[in-house]
PDB file of C-alpha atoms in Angstrom:
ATOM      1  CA  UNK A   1     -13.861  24.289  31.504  1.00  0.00           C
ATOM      2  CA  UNK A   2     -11.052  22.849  29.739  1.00  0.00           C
ATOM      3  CA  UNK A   3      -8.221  24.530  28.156  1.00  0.00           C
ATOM      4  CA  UNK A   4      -7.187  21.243  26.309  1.00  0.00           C
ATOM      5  CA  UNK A   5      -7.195  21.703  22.446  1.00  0.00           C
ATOM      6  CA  UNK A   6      -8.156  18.959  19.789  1.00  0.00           C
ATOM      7  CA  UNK A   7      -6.114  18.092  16.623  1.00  0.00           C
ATOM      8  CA  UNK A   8      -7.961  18.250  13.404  1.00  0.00           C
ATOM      9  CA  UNK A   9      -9.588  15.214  12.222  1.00  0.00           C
ATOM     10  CA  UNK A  10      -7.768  12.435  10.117  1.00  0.00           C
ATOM     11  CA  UNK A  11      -7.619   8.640   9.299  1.00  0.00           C
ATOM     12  CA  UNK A  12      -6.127   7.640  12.586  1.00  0.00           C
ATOM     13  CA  UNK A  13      -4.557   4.476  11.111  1.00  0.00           C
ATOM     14  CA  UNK A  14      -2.684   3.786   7.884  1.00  0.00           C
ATOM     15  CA  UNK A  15      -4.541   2.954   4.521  1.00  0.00           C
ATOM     16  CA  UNK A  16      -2.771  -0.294   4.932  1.00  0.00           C
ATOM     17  CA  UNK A  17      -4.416  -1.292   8.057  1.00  0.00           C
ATOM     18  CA  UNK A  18      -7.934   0.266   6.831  1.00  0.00           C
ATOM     19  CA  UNK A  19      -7.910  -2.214   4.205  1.00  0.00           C
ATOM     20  CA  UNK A  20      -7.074  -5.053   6.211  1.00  0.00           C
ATOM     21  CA  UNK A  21     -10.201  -3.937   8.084  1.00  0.00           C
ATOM     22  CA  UNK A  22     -12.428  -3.563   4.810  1.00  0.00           C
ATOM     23  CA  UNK A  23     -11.197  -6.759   3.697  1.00  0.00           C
ATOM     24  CA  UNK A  24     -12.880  -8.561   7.033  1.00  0.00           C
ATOM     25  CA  UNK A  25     -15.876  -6.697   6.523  1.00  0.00           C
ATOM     26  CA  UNK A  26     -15.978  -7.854   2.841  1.00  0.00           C
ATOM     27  CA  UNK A  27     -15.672 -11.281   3.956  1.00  0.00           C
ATOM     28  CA  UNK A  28     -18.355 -11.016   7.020  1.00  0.00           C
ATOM     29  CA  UNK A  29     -21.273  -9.290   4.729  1.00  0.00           C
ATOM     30  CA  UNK A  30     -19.814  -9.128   1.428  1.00  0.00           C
ATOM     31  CA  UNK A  31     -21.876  -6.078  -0.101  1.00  0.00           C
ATOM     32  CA  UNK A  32     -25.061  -6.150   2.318  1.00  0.00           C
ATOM     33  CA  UNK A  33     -25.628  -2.784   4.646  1.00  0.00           C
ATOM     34  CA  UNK A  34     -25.479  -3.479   8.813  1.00  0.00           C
ATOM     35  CA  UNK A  35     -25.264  -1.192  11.025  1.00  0.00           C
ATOM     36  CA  UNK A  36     -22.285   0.624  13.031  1.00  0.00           C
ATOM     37  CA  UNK A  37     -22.119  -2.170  16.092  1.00  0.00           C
ATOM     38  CA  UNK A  38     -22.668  -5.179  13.831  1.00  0.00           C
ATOM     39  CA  UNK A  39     -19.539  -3.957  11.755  1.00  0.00           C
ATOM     40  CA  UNK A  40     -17.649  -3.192  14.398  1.00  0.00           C
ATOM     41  CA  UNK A  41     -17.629  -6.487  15.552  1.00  0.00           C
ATOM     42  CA  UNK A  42     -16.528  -7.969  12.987  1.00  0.00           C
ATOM     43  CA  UNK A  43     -13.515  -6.292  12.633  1.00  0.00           C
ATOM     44  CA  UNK A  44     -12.748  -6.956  15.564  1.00  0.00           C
ATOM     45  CA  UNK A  45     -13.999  -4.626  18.056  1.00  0.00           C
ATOM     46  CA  UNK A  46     -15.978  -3.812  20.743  1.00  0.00           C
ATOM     47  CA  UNK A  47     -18.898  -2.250  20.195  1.00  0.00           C
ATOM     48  CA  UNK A  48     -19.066   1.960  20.439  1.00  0.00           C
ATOM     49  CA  UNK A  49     -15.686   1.536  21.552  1.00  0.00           C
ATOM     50  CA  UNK A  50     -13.388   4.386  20.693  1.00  0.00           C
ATOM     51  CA  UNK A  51     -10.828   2.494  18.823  1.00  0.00           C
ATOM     52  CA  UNK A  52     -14.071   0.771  16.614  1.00  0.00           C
ATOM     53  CA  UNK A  53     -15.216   4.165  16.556  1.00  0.00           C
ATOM     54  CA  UNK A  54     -12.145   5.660  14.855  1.00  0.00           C
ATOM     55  CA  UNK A  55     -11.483   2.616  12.714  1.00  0.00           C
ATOM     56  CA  UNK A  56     -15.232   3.485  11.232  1.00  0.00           C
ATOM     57  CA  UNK A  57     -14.436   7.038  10.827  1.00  0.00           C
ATOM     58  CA  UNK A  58     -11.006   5.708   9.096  1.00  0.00           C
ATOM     59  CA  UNK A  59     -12.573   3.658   6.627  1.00  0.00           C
ATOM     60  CA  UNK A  60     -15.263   6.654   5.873  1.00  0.00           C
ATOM     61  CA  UNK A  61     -12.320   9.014   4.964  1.00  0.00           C
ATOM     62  CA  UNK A  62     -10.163   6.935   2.773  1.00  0.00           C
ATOM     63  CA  UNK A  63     -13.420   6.054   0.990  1.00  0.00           C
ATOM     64  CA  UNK A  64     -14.123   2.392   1.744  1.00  0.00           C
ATOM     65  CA  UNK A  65     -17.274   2.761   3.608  1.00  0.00           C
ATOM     66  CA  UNK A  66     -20.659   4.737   3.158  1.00  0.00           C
ATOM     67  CA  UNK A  67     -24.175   4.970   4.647  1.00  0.00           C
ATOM     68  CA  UNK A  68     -24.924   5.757   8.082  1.00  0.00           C
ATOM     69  CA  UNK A  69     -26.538   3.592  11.069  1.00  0.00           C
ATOM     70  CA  UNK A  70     -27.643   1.362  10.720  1.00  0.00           C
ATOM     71  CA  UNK A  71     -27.088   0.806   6.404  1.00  0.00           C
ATOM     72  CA  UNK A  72     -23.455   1.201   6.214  1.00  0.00           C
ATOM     73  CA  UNK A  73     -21.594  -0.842   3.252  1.00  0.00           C
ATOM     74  CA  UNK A  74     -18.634  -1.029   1.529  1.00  0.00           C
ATOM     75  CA  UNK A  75     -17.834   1.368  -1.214  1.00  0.00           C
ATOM     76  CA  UNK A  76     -17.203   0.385  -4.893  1.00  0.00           C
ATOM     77  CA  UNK A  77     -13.995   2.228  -4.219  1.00  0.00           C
ATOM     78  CA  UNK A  78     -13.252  -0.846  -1.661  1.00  0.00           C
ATOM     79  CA  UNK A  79     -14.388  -2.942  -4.197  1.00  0.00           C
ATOM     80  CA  UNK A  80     -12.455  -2.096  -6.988  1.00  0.00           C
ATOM     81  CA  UNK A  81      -9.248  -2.895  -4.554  1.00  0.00           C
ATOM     82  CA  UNK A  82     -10.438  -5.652  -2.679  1.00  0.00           C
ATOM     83  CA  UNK A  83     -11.846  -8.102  -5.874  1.00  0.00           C
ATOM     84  CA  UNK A  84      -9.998  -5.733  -8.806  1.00  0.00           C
ATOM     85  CA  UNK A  85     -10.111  -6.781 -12.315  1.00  0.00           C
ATOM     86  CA  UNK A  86      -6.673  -6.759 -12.610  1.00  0.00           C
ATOM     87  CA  UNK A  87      -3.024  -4.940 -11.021  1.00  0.00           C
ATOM     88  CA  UNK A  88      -3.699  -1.779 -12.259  1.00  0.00           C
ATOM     89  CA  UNK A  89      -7.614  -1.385 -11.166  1.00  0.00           C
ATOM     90  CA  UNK A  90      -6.306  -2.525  -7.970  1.00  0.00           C
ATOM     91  CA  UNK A  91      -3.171   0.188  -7.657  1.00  0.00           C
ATOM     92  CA  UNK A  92      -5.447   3.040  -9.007  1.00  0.00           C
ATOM     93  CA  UNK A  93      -8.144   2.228  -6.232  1.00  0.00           C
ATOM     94  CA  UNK A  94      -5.473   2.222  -4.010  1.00  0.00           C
ATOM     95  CA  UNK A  95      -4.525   5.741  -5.113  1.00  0.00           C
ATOM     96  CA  UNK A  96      -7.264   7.250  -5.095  1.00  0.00           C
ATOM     97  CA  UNK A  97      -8.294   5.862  -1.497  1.00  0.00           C
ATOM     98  CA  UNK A  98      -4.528   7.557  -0.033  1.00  0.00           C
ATOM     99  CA  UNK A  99      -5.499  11.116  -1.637  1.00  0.00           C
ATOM    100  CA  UNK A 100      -9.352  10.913  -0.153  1.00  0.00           C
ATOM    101  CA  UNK A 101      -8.491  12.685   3.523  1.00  0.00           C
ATOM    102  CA  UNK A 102      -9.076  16.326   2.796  1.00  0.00           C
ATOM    103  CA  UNK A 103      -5.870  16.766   5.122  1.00  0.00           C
ATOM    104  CA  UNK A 104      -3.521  14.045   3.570  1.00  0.00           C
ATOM    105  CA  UNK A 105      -4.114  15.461   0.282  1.00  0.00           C
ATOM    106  CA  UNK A 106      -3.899  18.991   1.537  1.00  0.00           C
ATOM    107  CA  UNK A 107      -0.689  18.395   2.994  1.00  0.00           C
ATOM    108  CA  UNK A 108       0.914  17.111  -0.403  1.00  0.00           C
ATOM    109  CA  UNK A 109      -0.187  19.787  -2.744  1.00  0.00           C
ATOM    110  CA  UNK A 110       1.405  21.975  -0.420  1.00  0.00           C
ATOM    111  CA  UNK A 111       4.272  20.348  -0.777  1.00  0.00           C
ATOM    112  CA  UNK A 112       4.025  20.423  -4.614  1.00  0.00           C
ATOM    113  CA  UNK A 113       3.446  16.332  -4.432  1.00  0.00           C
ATOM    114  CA  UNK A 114       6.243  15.505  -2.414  1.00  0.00           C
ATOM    115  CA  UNK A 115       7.028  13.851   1.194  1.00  0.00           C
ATOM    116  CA  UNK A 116       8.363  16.571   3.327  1.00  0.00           C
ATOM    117  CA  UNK A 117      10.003  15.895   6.090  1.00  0.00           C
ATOM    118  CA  UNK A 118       8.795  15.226   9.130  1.00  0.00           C
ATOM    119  CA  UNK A 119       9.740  18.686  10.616  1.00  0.00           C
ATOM    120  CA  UNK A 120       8.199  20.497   7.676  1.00  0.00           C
ATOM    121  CA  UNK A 121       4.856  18.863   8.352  1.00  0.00           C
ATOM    122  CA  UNK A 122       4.758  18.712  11.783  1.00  0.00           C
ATOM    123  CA  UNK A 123       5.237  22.740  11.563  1.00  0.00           C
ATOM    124  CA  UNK A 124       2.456  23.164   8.733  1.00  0.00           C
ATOM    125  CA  UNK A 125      -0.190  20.852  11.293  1.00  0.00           C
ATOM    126  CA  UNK A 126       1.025  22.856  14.053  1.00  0.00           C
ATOM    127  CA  UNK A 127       0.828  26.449  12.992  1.00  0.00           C
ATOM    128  CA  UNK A 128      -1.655  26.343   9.943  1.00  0.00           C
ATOM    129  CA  UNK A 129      -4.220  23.364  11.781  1.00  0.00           C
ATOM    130  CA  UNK A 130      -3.513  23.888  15.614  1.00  0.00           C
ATOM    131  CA  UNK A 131      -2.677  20.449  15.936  1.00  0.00           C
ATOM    132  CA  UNK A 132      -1.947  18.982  19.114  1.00  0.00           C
ATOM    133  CA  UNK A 133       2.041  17.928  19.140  1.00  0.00           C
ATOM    134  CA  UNK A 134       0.779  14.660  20.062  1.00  0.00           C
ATOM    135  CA  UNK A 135      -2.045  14.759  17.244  1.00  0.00           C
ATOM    136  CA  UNK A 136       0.742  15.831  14.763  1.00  0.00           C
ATOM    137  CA  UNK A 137       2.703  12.899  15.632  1.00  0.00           C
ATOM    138  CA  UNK A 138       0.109  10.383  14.937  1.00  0.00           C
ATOM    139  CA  UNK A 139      -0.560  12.369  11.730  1.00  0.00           C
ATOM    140  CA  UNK A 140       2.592  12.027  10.548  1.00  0.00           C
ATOM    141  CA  UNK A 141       2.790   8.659  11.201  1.00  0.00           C
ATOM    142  CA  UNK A 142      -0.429   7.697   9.818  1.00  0.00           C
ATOM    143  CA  UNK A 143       0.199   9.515   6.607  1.00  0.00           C
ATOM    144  CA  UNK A 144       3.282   8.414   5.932  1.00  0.00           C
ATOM    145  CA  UNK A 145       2.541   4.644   6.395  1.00  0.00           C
ATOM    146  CA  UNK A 146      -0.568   5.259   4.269  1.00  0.00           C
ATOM    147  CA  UNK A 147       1.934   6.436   1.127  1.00  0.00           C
ATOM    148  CA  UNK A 148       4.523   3.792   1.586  1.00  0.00           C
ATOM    149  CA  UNK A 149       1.939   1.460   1.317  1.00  0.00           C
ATOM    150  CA  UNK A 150       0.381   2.906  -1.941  1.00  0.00           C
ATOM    151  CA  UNK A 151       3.885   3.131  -3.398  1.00  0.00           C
ATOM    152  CA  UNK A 152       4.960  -0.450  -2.679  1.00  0.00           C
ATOM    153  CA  UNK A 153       1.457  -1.496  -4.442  1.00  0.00           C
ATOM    154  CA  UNK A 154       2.093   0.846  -7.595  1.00  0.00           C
ATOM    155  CA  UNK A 155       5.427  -0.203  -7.808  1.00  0.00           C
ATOM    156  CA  UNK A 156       4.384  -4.192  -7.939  1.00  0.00           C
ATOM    157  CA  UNK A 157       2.087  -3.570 -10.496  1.00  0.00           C
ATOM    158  CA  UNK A 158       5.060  -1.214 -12.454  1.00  0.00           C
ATOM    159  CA  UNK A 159       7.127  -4.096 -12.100  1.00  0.00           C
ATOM    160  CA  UNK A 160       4.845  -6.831 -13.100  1.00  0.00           C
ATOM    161  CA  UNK A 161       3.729  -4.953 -16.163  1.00  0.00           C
ATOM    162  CA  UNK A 162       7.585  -3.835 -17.173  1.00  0.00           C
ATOM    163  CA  UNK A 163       8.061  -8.489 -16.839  1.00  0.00           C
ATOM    164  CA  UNK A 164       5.197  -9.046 -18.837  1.00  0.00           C
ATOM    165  CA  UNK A 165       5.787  -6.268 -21.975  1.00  0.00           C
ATOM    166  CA  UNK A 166       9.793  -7.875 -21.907  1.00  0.00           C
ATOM    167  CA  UNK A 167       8.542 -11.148 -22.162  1.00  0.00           C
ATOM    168  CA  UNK A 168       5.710 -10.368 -25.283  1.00  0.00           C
ATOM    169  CA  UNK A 169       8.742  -8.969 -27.089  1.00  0.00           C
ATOM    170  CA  UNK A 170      11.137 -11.522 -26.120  1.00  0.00           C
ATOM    171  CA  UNK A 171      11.647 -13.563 -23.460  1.00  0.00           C
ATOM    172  CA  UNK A 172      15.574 -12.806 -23.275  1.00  0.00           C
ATOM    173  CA  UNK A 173      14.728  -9.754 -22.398  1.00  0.00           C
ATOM    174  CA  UNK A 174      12.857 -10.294 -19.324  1.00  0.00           C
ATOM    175  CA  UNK A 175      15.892 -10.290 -17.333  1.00  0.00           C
ATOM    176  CA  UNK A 176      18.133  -7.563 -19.154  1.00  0.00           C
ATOM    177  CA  UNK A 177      21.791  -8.294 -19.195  1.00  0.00           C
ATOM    178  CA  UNK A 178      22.344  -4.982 -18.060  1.00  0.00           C
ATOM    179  CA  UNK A 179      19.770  -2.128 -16.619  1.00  0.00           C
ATOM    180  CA  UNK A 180      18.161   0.244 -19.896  1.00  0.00           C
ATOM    181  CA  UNK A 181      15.426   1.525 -17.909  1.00  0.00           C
ATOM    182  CA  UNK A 182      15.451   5.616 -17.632  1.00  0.00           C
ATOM    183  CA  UNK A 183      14.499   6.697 -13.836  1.00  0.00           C
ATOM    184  CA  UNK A 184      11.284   6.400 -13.700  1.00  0.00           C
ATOM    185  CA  UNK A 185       8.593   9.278 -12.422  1.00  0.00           C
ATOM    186  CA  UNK A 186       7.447   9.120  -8.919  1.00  0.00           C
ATOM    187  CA  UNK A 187       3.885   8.203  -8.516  1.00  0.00           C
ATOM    188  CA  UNK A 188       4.133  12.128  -6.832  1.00  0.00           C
ATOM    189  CA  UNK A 189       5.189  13.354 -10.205  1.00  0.00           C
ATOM    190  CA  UNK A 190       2.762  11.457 -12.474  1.00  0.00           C
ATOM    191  CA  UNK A 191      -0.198  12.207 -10.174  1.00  0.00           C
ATOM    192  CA  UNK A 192       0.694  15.933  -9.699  1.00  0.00           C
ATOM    193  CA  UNK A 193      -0.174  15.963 -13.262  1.00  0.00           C
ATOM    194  CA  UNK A 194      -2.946  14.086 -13.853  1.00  0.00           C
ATOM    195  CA  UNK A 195      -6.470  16.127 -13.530  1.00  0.00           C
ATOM    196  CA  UNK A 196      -9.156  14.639 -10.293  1.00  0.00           C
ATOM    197  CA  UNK A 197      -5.887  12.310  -9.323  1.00  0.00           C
ATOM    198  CA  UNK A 198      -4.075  13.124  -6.080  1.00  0.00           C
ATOM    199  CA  UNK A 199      -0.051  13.112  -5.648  1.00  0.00           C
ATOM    200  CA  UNK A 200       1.347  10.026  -3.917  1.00  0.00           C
ATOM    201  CA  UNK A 201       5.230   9.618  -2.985  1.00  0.00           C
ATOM    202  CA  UNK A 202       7.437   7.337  -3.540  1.00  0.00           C
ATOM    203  CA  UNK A 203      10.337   9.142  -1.452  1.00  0.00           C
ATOM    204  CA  UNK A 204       9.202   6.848   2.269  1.00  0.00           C
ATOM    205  CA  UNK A 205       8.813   3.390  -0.082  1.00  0.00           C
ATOM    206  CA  UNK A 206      10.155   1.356   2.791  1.00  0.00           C
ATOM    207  CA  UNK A 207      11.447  -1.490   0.469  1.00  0.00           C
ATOM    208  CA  UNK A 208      12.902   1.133  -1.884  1.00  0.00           C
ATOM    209  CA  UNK A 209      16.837   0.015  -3.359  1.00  0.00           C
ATOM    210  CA  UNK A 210      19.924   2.156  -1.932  1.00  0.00           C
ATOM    211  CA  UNK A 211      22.022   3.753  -3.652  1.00  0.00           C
ATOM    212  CA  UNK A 212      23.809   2.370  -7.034  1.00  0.00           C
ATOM    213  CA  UNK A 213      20.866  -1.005  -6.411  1.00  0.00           C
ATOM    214  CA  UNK A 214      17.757  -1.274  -8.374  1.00  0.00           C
ATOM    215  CA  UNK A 215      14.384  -3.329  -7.861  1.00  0.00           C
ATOM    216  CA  UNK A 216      12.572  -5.844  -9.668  1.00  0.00           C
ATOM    217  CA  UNK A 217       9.243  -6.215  -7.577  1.00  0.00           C
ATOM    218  CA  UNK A 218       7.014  -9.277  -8.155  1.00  0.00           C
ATOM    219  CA  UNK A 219       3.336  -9.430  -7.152  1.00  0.00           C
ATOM    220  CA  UNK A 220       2.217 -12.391  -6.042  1.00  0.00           C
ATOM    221  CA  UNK A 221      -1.130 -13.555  -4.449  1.00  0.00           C
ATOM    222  CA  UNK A 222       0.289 -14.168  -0.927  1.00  0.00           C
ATOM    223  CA  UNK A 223       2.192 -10.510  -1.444  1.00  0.00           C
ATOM    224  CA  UNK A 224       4.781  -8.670  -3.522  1.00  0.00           C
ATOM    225  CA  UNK A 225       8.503 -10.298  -3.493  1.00  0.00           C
ATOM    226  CA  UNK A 226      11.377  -7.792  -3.694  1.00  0.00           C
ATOM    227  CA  UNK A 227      14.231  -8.422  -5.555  1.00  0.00           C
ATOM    228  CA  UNK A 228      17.067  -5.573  -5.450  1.00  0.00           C
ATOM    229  CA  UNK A 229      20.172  -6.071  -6.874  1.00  0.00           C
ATOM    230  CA  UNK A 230      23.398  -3.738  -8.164  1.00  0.00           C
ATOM    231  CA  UNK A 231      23.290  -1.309 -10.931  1.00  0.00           C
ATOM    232  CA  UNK A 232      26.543  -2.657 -12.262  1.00  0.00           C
ATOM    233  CA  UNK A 233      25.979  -6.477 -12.208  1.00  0.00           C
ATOM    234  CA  UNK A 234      27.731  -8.100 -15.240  1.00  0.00           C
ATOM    235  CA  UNK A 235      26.473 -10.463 -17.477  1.00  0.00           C
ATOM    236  CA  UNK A 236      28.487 -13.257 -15.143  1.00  0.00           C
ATOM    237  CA  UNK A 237      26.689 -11.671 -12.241  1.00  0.00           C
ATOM    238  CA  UNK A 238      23.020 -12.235 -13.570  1.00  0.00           C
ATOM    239  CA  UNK A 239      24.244 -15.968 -14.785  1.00  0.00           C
ATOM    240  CA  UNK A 240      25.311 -16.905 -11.224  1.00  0.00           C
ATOM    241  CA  UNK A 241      22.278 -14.689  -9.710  1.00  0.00           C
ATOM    242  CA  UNK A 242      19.858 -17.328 -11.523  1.00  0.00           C
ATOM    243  CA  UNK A 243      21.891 -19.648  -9.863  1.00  0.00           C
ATOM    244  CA  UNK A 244      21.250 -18.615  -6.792  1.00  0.00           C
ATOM    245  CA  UNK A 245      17.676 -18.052  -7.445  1.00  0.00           C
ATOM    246  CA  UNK A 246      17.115 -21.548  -9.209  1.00  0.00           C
ATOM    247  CA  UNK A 247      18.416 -23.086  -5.961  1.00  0.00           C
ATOM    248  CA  UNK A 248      16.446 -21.110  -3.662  1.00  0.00           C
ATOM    249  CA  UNK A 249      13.057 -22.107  -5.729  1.00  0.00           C
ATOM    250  CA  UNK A 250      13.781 -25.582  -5.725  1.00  0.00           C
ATOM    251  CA  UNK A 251      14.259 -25.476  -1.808  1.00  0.00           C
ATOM    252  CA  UNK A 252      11.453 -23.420  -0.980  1.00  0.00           C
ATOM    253  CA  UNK A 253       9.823 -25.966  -3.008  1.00  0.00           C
ATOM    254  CA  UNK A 254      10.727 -29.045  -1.426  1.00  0.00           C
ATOM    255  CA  UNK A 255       9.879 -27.679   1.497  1.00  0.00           C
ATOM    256  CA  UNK A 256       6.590 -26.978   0.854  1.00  0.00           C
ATOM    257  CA  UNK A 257       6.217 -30.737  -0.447  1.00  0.00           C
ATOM    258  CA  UNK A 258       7.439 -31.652   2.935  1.00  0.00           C
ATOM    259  CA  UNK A 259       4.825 -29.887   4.882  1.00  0.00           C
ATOM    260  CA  UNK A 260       1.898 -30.809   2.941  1.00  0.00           C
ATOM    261  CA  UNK A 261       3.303 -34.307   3.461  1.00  0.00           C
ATOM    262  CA  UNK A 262       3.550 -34.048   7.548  1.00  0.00           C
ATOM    263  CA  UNK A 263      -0.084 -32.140   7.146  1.00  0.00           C
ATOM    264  CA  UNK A 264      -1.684 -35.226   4.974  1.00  0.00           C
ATOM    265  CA  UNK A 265       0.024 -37.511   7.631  1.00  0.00           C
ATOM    266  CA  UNK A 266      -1.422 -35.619  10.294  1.00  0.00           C
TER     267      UNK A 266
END
């Protein structure tokens, strides 16, 4: 008999990834049930395999898929990210889908909302879970990628929505001549607070400004564009920044021209 012990289970891949996986599934049956071997395929996988079976088991726990074999679907939850109404419906979903593995959420309210550090974790899995070392590895990784990812989509949608109320007002004031904006509340902080909404952290955003630098973040279709720039930059320094950015446009957009020129040739 064996003496080897098994981890707790979790998402074994990021909320990132799982998405990326939902998002093949929405385009292979759009909203129809199939069953377990018929999905896995096309995502990707072999059938029964064990990595298609923990990709399923992934997608169950962060909330994007429901049913059992053979009428499993996509969830509304997956929905309401993957065609979203808007930003926000889309950054909510995505919030709500990080906080729905009992373990990822149980970990942050211990933490009072915040990313510990790895050590801190690693000892809570290991002592309070009997988690593998190896299985609180993989935890930590998974969980951490899953909140950098939902920070980085909150944050787009923060920073799109800041652009748009400047420009209503006035559209001087989209680009401040120099930064007004209080620090804002992590999405940790705000969700800590909010009733049925589980903490998220922005403290492993991997895109996130050093120090004295803050970030204008721009969602576009393709995926957000990150601008960071210096707390201190003078009126001069914005000037010649729109410079700089001016140029850049125009070359990014003459080389697009280009390409769709050698494509139409081709």
């Amino acid at each position: 008999m064996s003496n080897e012990t098994r981890s707790p289970s979790y998402p074994q891949m990021s909320l990132g990834k799982a998405l990326d996986l939902a998002a093949k599934l929405y385009k292979g049956i759009h909203r129809a049930s199939v069953g377990n071997s018929e999905a896995q395929q096309i995502m990707g996988y072999a059938p029964k395999s064990g990595s298609a079976l923990a990709a399923l088991s992934a997608l169950k726990r962060y909330g994007l898929l429901e049913g059992r074999d053979p009428h499993i679907k996509l969830t509304e939850l997956a929905l309401q990210i993957l065609e979203p109404a808007d930003a926000r419906e889309r950054a909510d979903g995505i919030a709500q889908a990080a906080t729905k593995p009992e373990m990822f959420a149980e970990v942050l309210e211990s933490f009072g909302g915040k990313m510990p550090a790895d050590s801190a974790i690693r000892a809570k899995l290991v002592r309070d879970h009997a988690f593998t070392s190896a299985g609180a590895n993989a935890f930590i990784r998974s969980f951490k990628e899953t909140f950098s990812f939902a920070e980085r989509e909150a944050s787009a949608f923060r920073a799109a929505d800041d652009f748009v109320d400047s420009a209503d007002d006035d559209p001087e004031d989209a680009y401040p001549s120099t930064p007004t904006s209080a620090p804002r509340q992590s999405i940790a902080q705000t969700a800590a607070a909010t009733p049925g909404v589980g903490p998220i952290s922005a403290s492993q955003m991997q895109h996130l400004p050093g120090p004295g630098m803050q970030q204008a973040v721009f969602p576009l279709v393709e995926g957000p564009v990150y601008l960071n720039f210096p707390n201190e930059l003078t009126s001069d320094g914005y000037a010649e920044l729109a410079e700089y950015l001016e140029i850049f446009l125009r070359r990014a957009a003459r080389t697009r021209r280009l390409e769709e020129g050698k494509h139409d040739e081709g």
